[in-house]
Tab-separated table of C-alpha atoms in Angstrom:
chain	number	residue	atom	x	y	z
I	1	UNK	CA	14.027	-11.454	-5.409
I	2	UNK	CA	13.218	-8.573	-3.218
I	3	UNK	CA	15.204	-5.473	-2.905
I	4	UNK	CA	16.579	-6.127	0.393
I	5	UNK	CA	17.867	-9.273	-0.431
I	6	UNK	CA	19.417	-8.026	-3.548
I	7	UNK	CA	21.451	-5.148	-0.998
I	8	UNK	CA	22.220	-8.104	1.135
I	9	UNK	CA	23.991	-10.460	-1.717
I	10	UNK	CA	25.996	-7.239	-3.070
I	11	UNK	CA	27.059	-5.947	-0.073
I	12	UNK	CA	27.727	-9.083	2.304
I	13	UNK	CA	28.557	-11.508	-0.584
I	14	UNK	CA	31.693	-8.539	-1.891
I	15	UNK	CA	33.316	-7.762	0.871
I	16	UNK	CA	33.409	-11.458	1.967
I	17	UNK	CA	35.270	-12.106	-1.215
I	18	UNK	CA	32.940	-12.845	-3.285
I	19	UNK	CA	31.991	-16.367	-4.670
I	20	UNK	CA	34.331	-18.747	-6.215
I	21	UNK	CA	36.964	-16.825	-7.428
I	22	UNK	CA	40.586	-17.615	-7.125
I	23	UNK	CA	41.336	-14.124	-6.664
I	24	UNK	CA	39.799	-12.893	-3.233
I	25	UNK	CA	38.305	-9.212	-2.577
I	26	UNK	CA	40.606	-7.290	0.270
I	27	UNK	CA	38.994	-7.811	3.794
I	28	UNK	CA	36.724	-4.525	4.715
I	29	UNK	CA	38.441	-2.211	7.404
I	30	UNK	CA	37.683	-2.100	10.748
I	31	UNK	CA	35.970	0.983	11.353
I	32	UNK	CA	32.269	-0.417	9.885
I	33	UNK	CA	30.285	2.274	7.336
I	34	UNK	CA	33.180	3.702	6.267
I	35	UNK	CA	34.729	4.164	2.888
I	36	UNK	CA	37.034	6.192	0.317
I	37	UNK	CA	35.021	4.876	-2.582
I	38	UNK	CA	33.779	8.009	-5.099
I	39	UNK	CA	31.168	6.956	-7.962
I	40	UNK	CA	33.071	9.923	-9.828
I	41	UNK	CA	36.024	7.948	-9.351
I	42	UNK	CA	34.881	4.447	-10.365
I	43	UNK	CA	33.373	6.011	-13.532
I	44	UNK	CA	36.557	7.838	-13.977
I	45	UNK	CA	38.909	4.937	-13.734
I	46	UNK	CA	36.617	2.362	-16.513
I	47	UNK	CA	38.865	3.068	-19.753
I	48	UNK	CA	37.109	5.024	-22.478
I	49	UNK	CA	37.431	2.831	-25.823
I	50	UNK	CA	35.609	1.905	-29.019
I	51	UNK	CA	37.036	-1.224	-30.053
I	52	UNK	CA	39.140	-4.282	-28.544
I	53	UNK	CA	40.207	-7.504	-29.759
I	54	UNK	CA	41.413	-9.795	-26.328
I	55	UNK	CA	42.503	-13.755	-25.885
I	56	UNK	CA	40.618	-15.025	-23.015
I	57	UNK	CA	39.985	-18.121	-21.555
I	58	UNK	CA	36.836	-19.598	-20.315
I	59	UNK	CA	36.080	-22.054	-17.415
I	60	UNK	CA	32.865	-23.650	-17.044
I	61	UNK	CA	32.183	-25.416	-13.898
I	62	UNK	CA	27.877	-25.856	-14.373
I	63	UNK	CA	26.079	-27.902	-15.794
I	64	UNK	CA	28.861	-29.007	-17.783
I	65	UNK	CA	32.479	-29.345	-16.223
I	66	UNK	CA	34.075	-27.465	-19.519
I	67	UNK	CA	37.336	-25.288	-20.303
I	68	UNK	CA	38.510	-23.496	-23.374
I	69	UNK	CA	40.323	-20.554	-24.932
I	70	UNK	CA	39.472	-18.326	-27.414
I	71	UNK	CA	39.482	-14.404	-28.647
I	72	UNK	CA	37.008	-11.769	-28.340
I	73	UNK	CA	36.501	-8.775	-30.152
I	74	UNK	CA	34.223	-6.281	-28.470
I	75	UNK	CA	32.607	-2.801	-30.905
I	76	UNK	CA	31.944	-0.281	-27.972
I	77	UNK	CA	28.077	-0.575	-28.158
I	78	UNK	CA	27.802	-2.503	-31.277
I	79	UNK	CA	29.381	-5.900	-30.892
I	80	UNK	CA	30.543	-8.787	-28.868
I	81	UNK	CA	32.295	-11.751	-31.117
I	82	UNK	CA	33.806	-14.315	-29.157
I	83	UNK	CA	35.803	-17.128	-31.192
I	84	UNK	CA	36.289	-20.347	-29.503
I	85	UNK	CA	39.595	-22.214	-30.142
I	86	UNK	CA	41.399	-25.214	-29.479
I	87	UNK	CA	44.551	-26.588	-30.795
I	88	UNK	CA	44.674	-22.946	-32.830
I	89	UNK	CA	41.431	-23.863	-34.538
I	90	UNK	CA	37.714	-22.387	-34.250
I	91	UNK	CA	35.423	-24.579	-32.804
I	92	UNK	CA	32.450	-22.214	-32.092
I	93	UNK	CA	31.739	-18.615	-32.087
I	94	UNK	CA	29.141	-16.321	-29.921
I	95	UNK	CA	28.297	-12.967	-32.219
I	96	UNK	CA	26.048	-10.302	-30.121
I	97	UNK	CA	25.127	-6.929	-31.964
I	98	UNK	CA	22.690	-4.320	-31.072
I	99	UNK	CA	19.406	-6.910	-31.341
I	100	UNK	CA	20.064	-10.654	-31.747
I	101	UNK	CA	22.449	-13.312	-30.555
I	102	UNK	CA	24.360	-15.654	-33.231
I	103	UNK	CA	26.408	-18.753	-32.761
I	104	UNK	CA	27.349	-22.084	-33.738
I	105	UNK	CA	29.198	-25.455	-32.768
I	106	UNK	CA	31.401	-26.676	-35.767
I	107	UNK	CA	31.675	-30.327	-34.694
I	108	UNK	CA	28.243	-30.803	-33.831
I	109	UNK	CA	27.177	-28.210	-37.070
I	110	UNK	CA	24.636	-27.192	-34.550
I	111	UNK	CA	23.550	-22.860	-34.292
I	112	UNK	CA	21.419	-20.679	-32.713
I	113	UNK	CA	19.729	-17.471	-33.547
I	114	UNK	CA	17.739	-15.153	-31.056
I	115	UNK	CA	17.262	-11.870	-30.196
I	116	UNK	CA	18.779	-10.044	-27.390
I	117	UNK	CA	15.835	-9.794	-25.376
I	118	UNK	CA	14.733	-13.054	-25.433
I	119	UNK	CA	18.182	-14.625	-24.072
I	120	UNK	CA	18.010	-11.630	-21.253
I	121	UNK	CA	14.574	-12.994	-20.663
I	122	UNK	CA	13.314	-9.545	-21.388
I	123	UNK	CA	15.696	-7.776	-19.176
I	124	UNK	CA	16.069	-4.493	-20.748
I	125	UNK	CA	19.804	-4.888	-21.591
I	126	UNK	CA	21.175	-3.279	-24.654
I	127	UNK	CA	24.822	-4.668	-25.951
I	128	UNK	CA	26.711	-1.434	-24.101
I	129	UNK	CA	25.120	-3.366	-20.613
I	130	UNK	CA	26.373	-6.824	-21.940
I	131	UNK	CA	29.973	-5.611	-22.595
I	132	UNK	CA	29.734	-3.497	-19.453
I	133	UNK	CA	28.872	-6.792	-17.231
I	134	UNK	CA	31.793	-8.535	-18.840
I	135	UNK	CA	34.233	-6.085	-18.130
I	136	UNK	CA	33.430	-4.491	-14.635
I	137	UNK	CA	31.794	-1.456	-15.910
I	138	UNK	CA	29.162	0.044	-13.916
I	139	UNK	CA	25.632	0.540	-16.089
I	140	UNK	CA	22.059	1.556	-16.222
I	141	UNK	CA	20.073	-1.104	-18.010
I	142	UNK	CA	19.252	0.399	-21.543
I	143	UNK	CA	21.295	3.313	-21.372
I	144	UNK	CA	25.107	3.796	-22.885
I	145	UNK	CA	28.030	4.210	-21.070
I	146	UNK	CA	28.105	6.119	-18.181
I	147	UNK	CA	29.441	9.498	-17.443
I	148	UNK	CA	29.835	11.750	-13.855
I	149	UNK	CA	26.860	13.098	-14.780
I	150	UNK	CA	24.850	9.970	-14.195
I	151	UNK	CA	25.560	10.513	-10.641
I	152	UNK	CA	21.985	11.473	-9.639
I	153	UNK	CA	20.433	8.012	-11.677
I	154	UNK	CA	21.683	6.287	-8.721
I	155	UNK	CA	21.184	5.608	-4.598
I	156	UNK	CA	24.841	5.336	-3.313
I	157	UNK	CA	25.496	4.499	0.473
I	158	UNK	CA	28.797	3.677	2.051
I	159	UNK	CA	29.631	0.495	3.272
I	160	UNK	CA	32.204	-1.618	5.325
I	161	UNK	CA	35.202	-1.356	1.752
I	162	UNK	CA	33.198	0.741	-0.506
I	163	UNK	CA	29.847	1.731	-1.183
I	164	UNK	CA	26.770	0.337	-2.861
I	165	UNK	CA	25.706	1.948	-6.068
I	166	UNK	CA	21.661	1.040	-7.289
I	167	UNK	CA	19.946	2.229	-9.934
I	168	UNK	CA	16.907	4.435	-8.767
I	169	UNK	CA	14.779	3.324	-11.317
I	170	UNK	CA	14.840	-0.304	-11.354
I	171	UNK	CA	12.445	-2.579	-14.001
I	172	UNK	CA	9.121	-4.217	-12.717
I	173	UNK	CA	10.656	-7.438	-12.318
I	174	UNK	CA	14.329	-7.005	-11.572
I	175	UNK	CA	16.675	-5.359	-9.244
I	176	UNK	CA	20.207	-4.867	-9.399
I	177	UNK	CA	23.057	-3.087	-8.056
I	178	UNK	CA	26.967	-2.929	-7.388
I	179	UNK	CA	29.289	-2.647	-5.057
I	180	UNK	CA	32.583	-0.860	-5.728
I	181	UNK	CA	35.357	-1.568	-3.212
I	182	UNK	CA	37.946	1.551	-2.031
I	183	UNK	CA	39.868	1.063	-5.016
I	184	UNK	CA	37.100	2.546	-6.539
I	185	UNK	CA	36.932	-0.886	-8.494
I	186	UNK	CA	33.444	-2.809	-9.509
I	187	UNK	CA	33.733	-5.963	-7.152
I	188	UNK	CA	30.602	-7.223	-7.491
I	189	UNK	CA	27.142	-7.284	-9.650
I	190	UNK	CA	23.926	-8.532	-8.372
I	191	UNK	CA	20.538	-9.048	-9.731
I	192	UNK	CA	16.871	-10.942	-10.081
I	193	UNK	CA	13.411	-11.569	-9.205
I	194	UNK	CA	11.365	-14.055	-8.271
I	195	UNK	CA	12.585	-16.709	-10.526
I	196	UNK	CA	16.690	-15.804	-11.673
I	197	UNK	CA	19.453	-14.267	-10.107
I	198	UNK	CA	22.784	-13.141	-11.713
I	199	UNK	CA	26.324	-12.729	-9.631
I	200	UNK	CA	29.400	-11.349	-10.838
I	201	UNK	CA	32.405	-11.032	-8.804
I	202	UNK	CA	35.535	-9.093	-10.439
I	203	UNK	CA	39.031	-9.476	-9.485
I	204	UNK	CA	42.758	-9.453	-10.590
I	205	UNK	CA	42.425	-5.821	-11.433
I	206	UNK	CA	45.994	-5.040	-10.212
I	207	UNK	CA	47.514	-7.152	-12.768
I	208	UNK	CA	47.056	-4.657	-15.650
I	209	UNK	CA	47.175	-1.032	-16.509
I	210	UNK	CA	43.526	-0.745	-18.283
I	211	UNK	CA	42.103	-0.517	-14.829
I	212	UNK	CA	39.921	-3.668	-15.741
I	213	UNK	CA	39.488	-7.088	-14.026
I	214	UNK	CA	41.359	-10.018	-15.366
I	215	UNK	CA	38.669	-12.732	-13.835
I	216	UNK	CA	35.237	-12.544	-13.904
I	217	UNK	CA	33.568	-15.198	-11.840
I	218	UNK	CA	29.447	-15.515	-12.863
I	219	UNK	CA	26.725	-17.328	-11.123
I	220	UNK	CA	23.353	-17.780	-12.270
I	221	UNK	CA	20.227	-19.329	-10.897
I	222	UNK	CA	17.931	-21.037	-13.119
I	223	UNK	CA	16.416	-23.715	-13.549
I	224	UNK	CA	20.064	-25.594	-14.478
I	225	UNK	CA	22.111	-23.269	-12.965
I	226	UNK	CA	25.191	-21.924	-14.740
I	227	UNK	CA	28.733	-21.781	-12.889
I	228	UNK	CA	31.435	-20.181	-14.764
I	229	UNK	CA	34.593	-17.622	-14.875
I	230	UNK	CA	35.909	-15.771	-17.412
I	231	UNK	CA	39.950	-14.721	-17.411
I	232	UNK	CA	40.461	-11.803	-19.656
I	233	UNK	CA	44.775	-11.689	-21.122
I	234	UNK	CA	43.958	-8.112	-20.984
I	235	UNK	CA	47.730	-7.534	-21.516
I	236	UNK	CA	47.782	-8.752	-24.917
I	237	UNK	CA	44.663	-6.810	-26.444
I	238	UNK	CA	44.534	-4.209	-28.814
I	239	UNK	CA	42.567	-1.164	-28.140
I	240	UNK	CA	41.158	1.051	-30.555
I	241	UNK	CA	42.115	-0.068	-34.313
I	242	UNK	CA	39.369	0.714	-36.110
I	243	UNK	CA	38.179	-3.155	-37.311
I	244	UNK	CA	34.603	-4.194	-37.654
I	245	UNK	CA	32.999	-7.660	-37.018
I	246	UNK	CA	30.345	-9.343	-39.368
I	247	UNK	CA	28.756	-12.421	-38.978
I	248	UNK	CA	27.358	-14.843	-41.683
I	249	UNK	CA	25.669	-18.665	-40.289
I	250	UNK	CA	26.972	-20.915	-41.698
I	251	UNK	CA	24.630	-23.589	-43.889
I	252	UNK	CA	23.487	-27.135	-43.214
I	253	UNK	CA	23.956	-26.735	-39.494
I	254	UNK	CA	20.693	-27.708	-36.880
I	255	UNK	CA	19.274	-24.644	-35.132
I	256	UNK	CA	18.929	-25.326	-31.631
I	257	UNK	CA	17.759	-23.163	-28.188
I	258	UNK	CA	20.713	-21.357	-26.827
I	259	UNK	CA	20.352	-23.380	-23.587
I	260	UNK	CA	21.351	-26.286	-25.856
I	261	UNK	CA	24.497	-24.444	-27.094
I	262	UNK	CA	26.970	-25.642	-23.782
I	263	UNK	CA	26.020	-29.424	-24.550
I	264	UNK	CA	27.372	-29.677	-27.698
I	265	UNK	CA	30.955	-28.322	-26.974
I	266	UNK	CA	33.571	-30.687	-27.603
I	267	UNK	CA	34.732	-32.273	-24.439
């Protein structure tokens, strides 16, 4: 995917509302170019934490038609440990640390195990990226969390609601970007090459005080592509207690790819 296309589906594809979502991006004003948006101010407003523990609920629409609660606890830079539930009971989990990806399907006593890069298709995304994605945060692939500082890393130009942020350096074979609306909020990721795109529109960020989007919608284009939304109960997590998350696999279950994983969900 060239870079010009990659502008196009960040800018046109946000301030039209993005893609899917229930919860619509405001209409651009009228007077085209303009904007109140401040990269300061978008970095300024992502909360500053080290560990959260959040219900959320997932909704799959591609390639299987698929909904289902669960909890996720999140190690700033360190962890992502999702726990699928239903009925009160865990019926898979999704562990991410710093270099691998764990997880595992009780009913079907199916797992996976691969590393980080691999399921990024060598995209060089470290966990701190990952989390970032999920949560509206704005990022440079490989490096931590942002700070003002990071101001120069990136080409910012207004647009018609907010401005487009994009990494200066971008990898051989991907290009990304953001656009953050007036509110100074992340409305929408986009990136890919030649053979994958990613999209992820953010929204419902007026419904809580951490400044961070209750739905993520995400779109990407393989080969089977994946449809899906994320709605974060941001108003029931707890920030900052200290807990650590481990993760052991669990014996006699089938290792499978992680492409497999969605198929054996219960239904």
């Amino acid at each position: 995917m060239k870079l010009s296309h990659i502008l196009s589906v960040i800018v046109i594809g946000a301030v039209m509302g993005g893609c899917g979502s229930s919860k619509k991006v405001a209409a651009p004003p009228a007077d085209a170019g303009s904007s109140h948006a401040s990269f300061s101010e978008v970095v300024k407003q992502y909360p500053v934490w080290t560990d959260v523990e959040v219900p959320l609920n997932i909704d799959i629409a591609s390639p299987i038609n698929f909904n289902i609660s669960g909890r996720a606890k999140m190690v700033r830079g360190n962890v992502v440990d999702i726990s699928l539930r239903m009925l009160g009971f865990e019926v898979g989990r999704l562990y991410l640390n710093s270099d691998s990806v764990f997880g595992y399907v009780k009913v079907s006593k199916i797992c996976i195990a691969e590393s980080l890069g691999d399921l990024t298709a060598q995209i060089p995304m470290n966990i701190s990226n990952v989390q970032d994605l999920l949560t509206g945060g704005v990022f440079l692939l490989g490096n931590a969390m942002l700070t003002e500082a990071d101001k120069s890393a990136f080409l910012i130009e207004k647009e018609n609601g907010g401005i487009m942020v994009m990494p200066r350096k971008q990898p051989d074979r991907f290009q990304y970007g953001f656009f953050v609306n007036d509110d100074n909020r992340v409305a929408r990721f986009a990136g890919g090459d030649s053979d994958r795109s990613i999209q992820c529109d953010y929204s419902g960020y007026s419904e809580n005080k951490n400044n961070l989007p209750e739905e993520v919608s995400v779109t990407v284009s393989l080969k089977r592509p994946v449809v899906a939304s994320i709605n974060w109960r941001w108003e029931s997590a707890k920030w900052n207690t200290g807990f650590s998350s481990s993760f052991s696999m669990p014996r006699g279950y089938k290792r499978v790819r992680s492409q497999e994983l969605l198929n054996h969900l219960p239904k």
